[in-house]
PDB file of C-alpha atoms in Angstrom:
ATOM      1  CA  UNK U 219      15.482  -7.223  34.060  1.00  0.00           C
ATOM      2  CA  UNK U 220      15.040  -5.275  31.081  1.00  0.00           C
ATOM      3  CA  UNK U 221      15.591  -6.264  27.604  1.00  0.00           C
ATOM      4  CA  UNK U 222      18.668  -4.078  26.963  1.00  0.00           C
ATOM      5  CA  UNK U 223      19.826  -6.016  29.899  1.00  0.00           C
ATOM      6  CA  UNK U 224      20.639  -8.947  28.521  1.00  0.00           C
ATOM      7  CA  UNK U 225      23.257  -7.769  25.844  1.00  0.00           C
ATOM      8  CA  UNK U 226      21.288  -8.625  22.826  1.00  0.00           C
ATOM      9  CA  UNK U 227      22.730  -6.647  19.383  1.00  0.00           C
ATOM     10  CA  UNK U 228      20.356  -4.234  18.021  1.00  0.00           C
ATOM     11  CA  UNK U 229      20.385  -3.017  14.153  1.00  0.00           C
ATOM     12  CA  UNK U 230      19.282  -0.172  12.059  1.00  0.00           C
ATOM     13  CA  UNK U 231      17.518  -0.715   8.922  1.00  0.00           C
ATOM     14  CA  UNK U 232      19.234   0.293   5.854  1.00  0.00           C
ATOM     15  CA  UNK U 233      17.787   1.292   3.116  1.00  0.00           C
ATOM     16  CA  UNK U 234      19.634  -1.159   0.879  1.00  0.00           C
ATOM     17  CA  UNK U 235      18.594  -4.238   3.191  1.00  0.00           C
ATOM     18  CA  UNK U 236      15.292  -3.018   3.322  1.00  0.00           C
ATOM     19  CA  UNK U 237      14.639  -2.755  -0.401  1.00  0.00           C
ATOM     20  CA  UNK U 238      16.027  -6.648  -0.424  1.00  0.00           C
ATOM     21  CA  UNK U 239      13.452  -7.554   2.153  1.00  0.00           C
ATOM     22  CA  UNK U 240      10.714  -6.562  -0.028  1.00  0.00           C
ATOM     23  CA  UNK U 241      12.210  -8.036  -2.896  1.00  0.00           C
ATOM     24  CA  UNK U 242      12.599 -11.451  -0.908  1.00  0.00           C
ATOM     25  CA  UNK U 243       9.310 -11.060   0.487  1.00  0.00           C
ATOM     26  CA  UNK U 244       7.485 -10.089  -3.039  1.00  0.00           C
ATOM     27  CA  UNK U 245       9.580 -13.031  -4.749  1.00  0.00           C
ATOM     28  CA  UNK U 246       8.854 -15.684  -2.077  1.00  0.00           C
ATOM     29  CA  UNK U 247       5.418 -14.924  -0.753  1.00  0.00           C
ATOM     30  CA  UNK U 248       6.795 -14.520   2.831  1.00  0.00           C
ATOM     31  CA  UNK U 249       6.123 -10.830   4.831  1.00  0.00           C
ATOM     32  CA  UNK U 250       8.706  -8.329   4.549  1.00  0.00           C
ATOM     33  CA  UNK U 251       9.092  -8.296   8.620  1.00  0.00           C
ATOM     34  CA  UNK U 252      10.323 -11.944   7.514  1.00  0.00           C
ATOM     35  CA  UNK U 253      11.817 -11.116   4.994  1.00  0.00           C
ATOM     36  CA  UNK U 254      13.767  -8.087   7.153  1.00  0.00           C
ATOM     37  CA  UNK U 255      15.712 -10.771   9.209  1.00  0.00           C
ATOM     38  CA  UNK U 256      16.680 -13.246   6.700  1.00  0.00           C
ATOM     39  CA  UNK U 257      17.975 -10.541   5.181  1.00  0.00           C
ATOM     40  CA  UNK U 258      20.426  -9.502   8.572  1.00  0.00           C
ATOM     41  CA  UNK U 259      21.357 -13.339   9.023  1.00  0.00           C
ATOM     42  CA  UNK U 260      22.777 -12.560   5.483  1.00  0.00           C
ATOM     43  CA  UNK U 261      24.601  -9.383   5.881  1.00  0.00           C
ATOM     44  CA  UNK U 262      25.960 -10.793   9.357  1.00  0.00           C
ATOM     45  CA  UNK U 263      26.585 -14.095   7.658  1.00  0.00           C
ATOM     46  CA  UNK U 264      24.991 -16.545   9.670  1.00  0.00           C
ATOM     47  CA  UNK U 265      21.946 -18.739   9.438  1.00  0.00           C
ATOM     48  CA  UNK U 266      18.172 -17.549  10.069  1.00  0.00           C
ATOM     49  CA  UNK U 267      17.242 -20.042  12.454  1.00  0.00           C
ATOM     50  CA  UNK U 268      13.025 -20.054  12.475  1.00  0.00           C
ATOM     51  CA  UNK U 269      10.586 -22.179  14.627  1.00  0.00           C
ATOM     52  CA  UNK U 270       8.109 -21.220  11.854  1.00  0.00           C
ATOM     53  CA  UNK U 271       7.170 -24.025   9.647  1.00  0.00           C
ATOM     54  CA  UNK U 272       5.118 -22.009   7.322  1.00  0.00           C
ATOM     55  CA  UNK U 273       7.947 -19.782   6.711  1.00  0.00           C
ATOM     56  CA  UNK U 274      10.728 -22.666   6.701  1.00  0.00           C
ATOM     57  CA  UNK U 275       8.718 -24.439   3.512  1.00  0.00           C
ATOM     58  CA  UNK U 276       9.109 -21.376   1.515  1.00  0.00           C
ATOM     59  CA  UNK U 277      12.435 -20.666   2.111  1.00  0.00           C
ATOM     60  CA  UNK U 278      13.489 -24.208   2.812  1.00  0.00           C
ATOM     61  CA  UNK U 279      15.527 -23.926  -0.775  1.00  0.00           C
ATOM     62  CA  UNK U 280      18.053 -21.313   1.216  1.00  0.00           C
ATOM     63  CA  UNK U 281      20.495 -23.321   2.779  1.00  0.00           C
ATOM     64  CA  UNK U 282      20.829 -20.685   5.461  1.00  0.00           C
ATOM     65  CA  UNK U 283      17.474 -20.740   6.530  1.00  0.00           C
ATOM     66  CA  UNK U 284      17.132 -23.696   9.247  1.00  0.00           C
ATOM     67  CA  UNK U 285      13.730 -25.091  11.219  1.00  0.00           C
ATOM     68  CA  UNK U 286      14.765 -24.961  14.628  1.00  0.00           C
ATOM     69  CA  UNK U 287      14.433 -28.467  15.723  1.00  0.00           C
ATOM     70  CA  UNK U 288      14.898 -30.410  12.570  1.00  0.00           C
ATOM     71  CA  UNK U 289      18.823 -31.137  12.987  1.00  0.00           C
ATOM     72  CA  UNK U 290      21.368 -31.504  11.207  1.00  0.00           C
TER      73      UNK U 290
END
């Protein structure tokens, strides 16, 4: 199957989130392609769920940042 095929939701960048990406990015020491989707869990108001450890510990202060596998 393809990848459109399995009804995932697909988002432009905006300008606006983008500049906060590289503000999050500059301010945490994380990449902005990071950066980029903490910044959509935000705007769509859910968590950022990440398997990435080395990410998690820098953002581990954001409560909507989770390590997938940690619990709850």
């Amino acid at each position: 199957r393809a990848l459109w095929d399995v009804g995932l939701d697909t988002h432009d960048v905006d300008p606006r989130h983008l500049e906060a990406a590289m503000e999050l990015a500059r301010t945490r020491g994380i990449s902005v392609y990071d950066a980029s989707y903490v910044v959509l869990a935000r705007e769509l108001k859910c968590q950022f769920v990440t398997a990435d450890r080395h990410l998690w510990e820098k953002m581990r202060k954001e409560p909507d940042v989770v390590l997938l596998g940690a619990g709850a």
